[in-house]
mmCIF file of N, CA and C in Angstrom:
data_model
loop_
_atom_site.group_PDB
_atom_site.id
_atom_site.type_symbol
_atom_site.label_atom_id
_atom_site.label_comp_id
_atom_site.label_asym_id
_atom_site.label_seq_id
_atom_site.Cartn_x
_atom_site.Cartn_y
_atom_site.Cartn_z
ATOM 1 N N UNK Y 3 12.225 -14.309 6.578
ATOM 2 C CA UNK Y 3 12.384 -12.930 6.107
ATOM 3 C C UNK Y 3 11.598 -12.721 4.823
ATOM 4 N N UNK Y 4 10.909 -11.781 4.374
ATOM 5 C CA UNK Y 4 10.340 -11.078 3.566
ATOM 6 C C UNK Y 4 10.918 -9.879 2.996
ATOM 7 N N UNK Y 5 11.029 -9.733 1.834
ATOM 8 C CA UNK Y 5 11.702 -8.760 0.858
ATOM 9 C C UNK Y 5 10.397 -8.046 0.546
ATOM 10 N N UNK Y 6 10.456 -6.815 0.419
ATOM 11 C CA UNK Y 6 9.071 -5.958 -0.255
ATOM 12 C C UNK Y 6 9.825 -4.685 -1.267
ATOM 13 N N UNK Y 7 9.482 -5.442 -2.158
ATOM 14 C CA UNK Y 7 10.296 -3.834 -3.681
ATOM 15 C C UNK Y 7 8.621 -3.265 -4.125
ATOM 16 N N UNK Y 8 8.666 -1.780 -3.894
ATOM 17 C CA UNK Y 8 8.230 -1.067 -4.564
ATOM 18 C C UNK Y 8 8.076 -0.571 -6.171
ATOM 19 N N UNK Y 9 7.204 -0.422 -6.711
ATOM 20 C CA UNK Y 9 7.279 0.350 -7.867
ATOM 21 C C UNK Y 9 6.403 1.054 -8.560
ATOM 22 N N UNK Y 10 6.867 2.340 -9.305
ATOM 23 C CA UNK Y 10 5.654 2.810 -9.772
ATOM 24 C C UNK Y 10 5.289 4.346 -9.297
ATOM 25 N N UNK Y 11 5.958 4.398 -8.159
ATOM 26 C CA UNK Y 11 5.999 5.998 -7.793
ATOM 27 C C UNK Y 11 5.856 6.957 -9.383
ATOM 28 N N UNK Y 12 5.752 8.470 -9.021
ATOM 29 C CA UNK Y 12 6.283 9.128 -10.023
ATOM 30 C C UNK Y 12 5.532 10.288 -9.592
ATOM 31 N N UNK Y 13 6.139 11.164 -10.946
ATOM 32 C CA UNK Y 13 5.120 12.664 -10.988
ATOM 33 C C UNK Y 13 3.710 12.555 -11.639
ATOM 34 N N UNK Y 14 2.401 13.085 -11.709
ATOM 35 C CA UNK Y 14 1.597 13.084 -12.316
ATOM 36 C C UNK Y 14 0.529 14.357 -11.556
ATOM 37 N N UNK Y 15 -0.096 14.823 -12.731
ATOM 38 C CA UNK Y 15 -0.942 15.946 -12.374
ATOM 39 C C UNK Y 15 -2.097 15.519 -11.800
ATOM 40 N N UNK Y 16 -2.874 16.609 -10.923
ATOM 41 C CA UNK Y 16 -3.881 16.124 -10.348
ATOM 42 C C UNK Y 16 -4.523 15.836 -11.278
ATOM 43 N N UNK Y 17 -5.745 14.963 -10.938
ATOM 44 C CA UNK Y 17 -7.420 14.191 -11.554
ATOM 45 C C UNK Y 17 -6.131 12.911 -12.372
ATOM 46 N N UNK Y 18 -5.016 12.711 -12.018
ATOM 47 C CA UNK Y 18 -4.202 11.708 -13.257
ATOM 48 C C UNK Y 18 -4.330 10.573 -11.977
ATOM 49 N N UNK Y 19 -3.879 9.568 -12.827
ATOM 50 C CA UNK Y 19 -3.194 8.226 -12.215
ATOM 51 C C UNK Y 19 -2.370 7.704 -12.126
ATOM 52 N N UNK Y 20 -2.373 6.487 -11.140
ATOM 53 C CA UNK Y 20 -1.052 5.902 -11.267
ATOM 54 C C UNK Y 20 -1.157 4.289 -10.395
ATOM 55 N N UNK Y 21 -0.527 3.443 -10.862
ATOM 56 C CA UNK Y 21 -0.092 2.026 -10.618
ATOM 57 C C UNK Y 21 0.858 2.306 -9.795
ATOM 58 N N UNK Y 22 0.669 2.227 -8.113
ATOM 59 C CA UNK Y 22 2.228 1.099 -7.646
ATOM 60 C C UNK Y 22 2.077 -0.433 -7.710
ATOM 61 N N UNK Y 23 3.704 -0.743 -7.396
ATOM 62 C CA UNK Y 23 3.198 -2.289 -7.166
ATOM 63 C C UNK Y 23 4.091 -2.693 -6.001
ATOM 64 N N UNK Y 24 4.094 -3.945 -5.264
ATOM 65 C CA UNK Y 24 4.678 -4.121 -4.468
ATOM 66 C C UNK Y 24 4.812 -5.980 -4.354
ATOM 67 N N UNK Y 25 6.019 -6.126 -4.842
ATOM 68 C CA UNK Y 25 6.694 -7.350 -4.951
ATOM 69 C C UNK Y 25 7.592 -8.209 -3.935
ATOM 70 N N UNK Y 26 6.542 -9.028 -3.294
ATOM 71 C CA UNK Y 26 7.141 -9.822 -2.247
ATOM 72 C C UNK Y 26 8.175 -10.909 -2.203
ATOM 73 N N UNK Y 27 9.030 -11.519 -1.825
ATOM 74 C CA UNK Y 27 9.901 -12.429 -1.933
ATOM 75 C C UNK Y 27 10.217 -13.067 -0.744
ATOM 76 N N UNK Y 28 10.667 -14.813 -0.688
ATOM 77 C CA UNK Y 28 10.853 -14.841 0.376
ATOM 78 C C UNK Y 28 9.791 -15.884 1.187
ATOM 79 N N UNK Y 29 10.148 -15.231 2.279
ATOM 80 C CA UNK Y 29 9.121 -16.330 3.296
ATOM 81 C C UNK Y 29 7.599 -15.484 3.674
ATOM 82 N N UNK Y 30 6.898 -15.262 2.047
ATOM 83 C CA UNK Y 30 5.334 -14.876 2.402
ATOM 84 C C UNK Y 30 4.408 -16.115 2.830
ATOM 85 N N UNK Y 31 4.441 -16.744 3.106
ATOM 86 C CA UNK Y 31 3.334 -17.618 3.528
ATOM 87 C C UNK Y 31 3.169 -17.800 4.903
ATOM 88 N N UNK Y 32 4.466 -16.792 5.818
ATOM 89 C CA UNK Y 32 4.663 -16.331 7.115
ATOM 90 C C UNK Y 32 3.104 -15.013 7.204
ATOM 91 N N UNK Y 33 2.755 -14.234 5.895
ATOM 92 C CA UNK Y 33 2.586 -13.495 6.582
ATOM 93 C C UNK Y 33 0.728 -13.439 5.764
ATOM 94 N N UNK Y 34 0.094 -12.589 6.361
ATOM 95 C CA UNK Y 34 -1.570 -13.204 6.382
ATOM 96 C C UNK Y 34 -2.208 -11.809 5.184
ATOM 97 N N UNK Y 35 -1.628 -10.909 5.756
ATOM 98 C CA UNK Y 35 -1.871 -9.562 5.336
ATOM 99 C C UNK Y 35 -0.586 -8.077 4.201
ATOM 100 N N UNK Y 36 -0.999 -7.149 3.021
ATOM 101 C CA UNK Y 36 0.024 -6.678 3.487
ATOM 102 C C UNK Y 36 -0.944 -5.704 2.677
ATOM 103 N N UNK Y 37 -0.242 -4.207 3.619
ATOM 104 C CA UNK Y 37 -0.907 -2.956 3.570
ATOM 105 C C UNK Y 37 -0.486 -2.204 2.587
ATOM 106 N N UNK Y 38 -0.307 -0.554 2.513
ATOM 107 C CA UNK Y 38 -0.277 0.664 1.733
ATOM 108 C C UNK Y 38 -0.330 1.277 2.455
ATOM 109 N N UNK Y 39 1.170 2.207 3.492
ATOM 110 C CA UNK Y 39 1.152 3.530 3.573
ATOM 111 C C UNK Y 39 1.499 4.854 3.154
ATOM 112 N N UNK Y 40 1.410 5.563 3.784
ATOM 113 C CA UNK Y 40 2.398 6.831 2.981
ATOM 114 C C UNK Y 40 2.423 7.630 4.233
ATOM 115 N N UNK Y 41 3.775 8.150 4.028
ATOM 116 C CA UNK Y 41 3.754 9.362 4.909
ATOM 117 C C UNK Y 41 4.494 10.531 3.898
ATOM 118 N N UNK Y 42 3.553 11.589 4.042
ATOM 119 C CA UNK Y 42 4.029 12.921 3.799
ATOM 120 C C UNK Y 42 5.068 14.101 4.434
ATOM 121 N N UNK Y 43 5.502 14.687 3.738
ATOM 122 C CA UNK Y 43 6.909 15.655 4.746
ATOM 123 C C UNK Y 43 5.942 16.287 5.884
ATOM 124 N N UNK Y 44 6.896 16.171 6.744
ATOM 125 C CA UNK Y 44 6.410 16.596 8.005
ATOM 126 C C UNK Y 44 4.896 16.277 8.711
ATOM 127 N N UNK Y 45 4.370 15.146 8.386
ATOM 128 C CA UNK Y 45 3.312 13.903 8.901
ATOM 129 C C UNK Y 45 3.375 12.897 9.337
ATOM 130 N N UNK Y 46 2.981 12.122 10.099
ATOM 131 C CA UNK Y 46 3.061 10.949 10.331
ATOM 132 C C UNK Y 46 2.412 9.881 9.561
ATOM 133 N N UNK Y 47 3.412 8.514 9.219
ATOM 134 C CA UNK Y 47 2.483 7.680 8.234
ATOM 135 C C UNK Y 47 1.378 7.384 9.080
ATOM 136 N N UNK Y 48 0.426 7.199 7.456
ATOM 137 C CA UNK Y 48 -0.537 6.812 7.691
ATOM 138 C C UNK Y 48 -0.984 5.340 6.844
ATOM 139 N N UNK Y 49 -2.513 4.849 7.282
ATOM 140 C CA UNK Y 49 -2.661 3.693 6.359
ATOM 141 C C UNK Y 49 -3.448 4.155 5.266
ATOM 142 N N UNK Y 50 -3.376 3.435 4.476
ATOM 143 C CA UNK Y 50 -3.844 3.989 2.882
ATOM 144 C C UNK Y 50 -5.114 2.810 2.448
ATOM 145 N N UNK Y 51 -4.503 1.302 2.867
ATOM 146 C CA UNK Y 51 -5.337 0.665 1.895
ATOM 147 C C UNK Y 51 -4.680 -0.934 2.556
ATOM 148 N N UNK Y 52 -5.300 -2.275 2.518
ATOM 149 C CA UNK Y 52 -4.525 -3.482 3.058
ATOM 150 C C UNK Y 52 -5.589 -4.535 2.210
ATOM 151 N N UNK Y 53 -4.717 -5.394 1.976
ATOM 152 C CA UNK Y 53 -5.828 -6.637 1.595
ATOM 153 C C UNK Y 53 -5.013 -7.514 2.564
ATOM 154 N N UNK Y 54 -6.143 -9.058 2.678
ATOM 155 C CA UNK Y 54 -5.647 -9.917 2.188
ATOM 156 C C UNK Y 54 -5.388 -10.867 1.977
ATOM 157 N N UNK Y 55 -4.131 -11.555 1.924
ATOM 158 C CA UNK Y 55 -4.139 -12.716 1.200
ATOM 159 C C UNK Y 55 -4.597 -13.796 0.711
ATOM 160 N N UNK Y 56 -5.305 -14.512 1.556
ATOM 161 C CA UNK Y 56 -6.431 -16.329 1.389
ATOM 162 C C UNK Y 56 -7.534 -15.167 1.449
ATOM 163 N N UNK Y 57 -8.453 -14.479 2.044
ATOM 164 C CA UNK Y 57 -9.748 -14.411 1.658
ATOM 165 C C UNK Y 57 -9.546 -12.983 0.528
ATOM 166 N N UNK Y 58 -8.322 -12.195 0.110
ATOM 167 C CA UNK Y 58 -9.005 -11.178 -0.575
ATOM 168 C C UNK Y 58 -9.531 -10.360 0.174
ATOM 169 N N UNK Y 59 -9.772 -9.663 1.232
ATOM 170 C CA UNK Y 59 -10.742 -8.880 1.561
ATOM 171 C C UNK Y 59 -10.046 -7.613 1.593
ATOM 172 N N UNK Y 60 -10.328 -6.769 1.046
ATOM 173 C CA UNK Y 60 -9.567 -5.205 1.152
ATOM 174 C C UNK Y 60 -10.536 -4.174 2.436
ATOM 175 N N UNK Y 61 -9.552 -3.329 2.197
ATOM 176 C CA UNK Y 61 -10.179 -2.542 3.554
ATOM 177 C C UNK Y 61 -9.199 -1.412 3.187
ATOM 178 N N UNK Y 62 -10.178 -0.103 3.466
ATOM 179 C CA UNK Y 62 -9.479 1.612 2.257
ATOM 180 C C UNK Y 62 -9.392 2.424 4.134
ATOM 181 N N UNK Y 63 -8.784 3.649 3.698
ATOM 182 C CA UNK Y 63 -8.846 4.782 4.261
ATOM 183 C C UNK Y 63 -10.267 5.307 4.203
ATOM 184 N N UNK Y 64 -10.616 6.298 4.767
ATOM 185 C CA UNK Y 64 -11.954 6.789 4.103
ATOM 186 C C UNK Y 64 -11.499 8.352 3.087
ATOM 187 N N UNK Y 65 -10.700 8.596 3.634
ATOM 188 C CA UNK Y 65 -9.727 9.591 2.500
ATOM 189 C C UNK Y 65 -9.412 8.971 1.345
ATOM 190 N N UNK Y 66 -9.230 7.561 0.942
ATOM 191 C CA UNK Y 66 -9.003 6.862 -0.126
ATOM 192 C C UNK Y 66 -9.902 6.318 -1.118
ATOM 193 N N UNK Y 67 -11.050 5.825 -0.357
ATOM 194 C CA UNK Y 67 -12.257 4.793 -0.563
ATOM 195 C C UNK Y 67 -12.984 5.546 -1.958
ATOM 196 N N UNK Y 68 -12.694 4.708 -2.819
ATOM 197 C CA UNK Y 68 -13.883 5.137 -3.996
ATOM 198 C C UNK Y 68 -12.754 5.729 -5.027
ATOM 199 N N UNK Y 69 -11.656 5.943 -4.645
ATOM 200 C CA UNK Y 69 -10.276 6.591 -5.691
ATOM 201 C C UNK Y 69 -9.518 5.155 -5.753
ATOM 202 N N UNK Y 70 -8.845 5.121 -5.025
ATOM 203 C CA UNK Y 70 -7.806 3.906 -4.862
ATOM 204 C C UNK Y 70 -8.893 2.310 -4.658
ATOM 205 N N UNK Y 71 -7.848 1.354 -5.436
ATOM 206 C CA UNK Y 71 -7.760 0.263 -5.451
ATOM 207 C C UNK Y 71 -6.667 -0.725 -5.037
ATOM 208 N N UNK Y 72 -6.620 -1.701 -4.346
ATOM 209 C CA UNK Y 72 -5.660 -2.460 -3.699
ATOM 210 C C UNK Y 72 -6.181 -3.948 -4.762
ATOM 211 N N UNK Y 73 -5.170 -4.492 -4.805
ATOM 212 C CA UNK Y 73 -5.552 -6.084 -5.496
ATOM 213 C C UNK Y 73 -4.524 -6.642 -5.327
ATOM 214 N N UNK Y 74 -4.508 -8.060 -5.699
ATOM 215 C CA UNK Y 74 -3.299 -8.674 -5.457
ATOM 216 C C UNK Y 74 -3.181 -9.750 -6.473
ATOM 217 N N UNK Y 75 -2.377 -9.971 -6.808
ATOM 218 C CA UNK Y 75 -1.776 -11.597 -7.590
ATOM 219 C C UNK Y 75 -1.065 -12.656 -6.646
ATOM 220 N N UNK Y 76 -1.550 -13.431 -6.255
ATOM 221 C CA UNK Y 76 -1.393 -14.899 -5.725
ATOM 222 C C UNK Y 76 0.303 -15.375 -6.415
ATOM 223 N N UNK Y 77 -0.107 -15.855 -7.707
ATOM 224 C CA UNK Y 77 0.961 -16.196 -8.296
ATOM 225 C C UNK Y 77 2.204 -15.571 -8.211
ATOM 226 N N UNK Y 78 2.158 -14.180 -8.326
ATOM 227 C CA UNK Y 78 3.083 -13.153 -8.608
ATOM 228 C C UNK Y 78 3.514 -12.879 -7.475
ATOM 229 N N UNK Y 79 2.917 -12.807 -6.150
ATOM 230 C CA UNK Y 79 3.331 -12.131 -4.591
ATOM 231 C C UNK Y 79 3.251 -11.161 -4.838
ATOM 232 N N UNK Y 80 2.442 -10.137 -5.606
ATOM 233 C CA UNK Y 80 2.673 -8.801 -5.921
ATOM 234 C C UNK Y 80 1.009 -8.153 -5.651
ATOM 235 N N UNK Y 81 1.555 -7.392 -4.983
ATOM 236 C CA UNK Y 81 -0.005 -6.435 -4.309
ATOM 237 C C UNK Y 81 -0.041 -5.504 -5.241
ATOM 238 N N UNK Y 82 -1.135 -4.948 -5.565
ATOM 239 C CA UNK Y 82 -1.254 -3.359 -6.487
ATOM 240 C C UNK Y 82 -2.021 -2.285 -6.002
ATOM 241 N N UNK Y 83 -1.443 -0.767 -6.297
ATOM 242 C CA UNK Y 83 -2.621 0.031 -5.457
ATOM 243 C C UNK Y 83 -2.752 0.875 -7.023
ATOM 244 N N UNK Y 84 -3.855 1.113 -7.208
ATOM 245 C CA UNK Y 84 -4.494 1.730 -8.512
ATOM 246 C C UNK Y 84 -4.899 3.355 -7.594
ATOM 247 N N UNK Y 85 -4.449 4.131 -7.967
ATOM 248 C CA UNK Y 85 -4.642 4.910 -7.684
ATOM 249 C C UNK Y 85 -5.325 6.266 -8.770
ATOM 250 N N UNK Y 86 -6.818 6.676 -8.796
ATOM 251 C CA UNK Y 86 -7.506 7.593 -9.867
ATOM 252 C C UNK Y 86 -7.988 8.877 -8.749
ATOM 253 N N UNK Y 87 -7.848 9.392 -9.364
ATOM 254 C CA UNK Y 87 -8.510 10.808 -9.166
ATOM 255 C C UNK Y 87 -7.994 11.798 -8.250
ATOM 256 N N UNK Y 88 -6.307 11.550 -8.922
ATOM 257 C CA UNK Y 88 -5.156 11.892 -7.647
ATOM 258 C C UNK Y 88 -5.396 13.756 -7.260
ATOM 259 N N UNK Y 89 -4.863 13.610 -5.865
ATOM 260 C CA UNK Y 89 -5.043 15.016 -5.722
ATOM 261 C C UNK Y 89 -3.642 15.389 -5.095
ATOM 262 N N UNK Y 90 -3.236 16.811 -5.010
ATOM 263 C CA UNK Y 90 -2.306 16.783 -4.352
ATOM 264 C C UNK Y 90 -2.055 16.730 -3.089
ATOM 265 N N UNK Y 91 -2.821 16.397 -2.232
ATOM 266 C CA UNK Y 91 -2.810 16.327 -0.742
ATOM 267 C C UNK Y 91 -2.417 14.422 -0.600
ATOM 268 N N UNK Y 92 -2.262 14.481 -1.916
ATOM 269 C CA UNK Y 92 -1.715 12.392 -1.809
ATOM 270 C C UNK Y 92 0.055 12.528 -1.831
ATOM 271 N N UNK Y 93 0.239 13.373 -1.996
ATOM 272 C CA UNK Y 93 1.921 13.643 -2.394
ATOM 273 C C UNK Y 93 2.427 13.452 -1.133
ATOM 274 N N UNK Y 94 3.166 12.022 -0.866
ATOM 275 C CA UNK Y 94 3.671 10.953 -0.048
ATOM 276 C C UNK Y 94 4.541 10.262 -0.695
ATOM 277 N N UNK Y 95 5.574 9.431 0.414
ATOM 278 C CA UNK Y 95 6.264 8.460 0.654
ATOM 279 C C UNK Y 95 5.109 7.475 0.646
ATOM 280 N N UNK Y 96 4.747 6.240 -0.385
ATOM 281 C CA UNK Y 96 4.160 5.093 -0.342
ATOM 282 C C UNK Y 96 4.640 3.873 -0.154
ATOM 283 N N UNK Y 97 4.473 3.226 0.832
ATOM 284 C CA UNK Y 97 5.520 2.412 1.422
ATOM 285 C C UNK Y 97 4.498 1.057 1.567
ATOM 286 N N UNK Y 98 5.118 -0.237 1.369
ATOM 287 C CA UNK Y 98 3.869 -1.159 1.161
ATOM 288 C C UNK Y 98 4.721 -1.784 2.433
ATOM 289 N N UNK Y 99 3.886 -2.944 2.832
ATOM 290 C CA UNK Y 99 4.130 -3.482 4.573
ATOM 291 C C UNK Y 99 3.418 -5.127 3.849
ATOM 292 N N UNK Y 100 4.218 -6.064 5.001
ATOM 293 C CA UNK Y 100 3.600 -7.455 4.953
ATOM 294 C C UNK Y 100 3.790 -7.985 6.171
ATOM 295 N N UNK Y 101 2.570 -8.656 6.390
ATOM 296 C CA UNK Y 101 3.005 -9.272 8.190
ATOM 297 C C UNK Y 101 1.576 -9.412 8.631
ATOM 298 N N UNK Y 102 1.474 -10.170 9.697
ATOM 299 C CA UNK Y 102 -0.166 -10.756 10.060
ATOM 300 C C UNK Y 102 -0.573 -9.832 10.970
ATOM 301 N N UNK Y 103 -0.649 -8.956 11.240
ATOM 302 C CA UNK Y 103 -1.412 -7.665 11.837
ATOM 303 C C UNK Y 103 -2.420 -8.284 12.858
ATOM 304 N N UNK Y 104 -1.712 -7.850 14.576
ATOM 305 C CA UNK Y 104 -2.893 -8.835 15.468
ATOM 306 C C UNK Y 104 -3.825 -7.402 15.295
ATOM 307 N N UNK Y 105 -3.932 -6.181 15.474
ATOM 308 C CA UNK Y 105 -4.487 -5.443 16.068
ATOM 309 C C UNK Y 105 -5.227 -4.892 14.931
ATOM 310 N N UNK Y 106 -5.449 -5.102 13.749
ATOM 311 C CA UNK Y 106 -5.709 -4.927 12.407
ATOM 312 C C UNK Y 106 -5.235 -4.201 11.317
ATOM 313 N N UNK Y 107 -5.530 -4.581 10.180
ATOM 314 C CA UNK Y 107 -4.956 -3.902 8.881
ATOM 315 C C UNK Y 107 -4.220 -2.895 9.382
ATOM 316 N N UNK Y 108 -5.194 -1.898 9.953
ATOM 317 C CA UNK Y 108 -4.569 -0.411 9.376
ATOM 318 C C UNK Y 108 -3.897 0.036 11.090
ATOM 319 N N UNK Y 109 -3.981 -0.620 11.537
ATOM 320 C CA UNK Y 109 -2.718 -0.543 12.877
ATOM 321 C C UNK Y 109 -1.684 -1.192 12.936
ATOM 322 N N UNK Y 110 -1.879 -2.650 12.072
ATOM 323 C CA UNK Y 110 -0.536 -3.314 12.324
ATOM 324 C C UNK Y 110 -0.722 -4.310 13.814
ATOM 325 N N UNK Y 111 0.948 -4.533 14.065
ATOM 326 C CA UNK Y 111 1.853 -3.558 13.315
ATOM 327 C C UNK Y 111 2.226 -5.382 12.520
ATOM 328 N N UNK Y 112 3.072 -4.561 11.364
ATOM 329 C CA UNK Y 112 3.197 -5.014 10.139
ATOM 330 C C UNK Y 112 4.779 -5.867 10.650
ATOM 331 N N UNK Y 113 5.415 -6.661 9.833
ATOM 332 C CA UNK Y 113 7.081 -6.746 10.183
ATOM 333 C C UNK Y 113 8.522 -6.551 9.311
ATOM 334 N N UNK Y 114 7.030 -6.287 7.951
ATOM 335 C CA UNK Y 114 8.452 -6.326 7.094
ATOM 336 C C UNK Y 114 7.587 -4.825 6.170
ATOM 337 N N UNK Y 115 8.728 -4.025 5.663
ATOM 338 C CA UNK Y 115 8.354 -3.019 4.962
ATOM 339 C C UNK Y 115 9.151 -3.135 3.613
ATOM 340 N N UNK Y 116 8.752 -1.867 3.067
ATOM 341 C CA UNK Y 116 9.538 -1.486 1.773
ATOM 342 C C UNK Y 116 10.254 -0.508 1.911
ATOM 343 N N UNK Y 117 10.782 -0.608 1.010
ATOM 344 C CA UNK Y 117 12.038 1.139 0.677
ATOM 345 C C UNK Y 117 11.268 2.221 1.067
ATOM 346 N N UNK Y 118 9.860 1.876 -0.164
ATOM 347 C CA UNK Y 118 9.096 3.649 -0.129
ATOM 348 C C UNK Y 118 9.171 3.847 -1.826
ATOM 349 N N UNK Y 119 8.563 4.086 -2.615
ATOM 350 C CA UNK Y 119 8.035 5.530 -3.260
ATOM 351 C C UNK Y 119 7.780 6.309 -3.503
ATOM 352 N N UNK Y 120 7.988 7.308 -4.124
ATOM 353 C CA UNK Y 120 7.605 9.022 -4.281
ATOM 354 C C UNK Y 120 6.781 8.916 -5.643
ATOM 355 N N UNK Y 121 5.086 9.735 -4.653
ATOM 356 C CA UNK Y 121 4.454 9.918 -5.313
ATOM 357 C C UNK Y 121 3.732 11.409 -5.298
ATOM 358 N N UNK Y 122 4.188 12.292 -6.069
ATOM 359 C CA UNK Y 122 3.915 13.776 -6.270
ATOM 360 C C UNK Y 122 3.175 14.088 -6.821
ATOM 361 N N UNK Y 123 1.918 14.196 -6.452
ATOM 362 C CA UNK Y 123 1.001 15.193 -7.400
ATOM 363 C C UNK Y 123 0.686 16.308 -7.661
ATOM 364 N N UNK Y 124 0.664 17.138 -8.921
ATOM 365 C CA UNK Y 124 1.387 18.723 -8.937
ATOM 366 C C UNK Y 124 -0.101 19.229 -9.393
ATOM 367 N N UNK Y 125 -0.832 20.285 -8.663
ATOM 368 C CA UNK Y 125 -2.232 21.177 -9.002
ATOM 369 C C UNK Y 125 -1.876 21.784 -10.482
#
């Protein structure tokens, strides 16, 4: 089993930023990959952003790519999504995922999730 805590949500105005983080526990060395979604009211989630783990390799949305950053700490089990040049069409539930994804990153499917975050960005 894998534990995934969120943090870092919040309010912030558009063109602002913001740090989540996402803190794994547990039996990660089960899992290869872990993502960044969000789903918005009345949308279906989507993928945002995934690294991972032994090679590092990230992989964005193309709605994301060039704003957001994904990274990770080894030591820590803790993934990060850097998020600049927020707009309000990002105002989502951000929900981080861990699990070896046969079909890839941004399909999954994933096995372990998080709570979620609220992240609001106000025009």
């Amino acid at each position: 089993q894998v534990l995934l805590v969120e943090s870092g949500g919040g309010l912030v105005q558009a063109g602002g930023s913001l740090r989540l983080s996402c803190a794994a526990s547990g039996r990660t060395a089960s899992t290869d990959a872990m993502g960044w979604f969000r789903q918005a009211p009345g949308k279906e989630r989507e993928f945002v952003a995934a690294i991972r783990w032994s090679r590092g390799s990230t992989y964005y949305a193309d709605s994301v790519r060039g704003a957001f950053t994904i990274s990770r700490d080894n030591a820590k089990n803790t993934v990060y999504l850097q998020m600049n040049s927020l707009k309000p069409e990002d105002t989502a539930v951000y929900y981080c995922a861990a699990g070896s994804p046969k079909t890839g990153v941004a399909l999954g499917p994933y096995d372990y999730w998080g709570q979620g975050t609220q992240v609001t960005v106000s025009s």
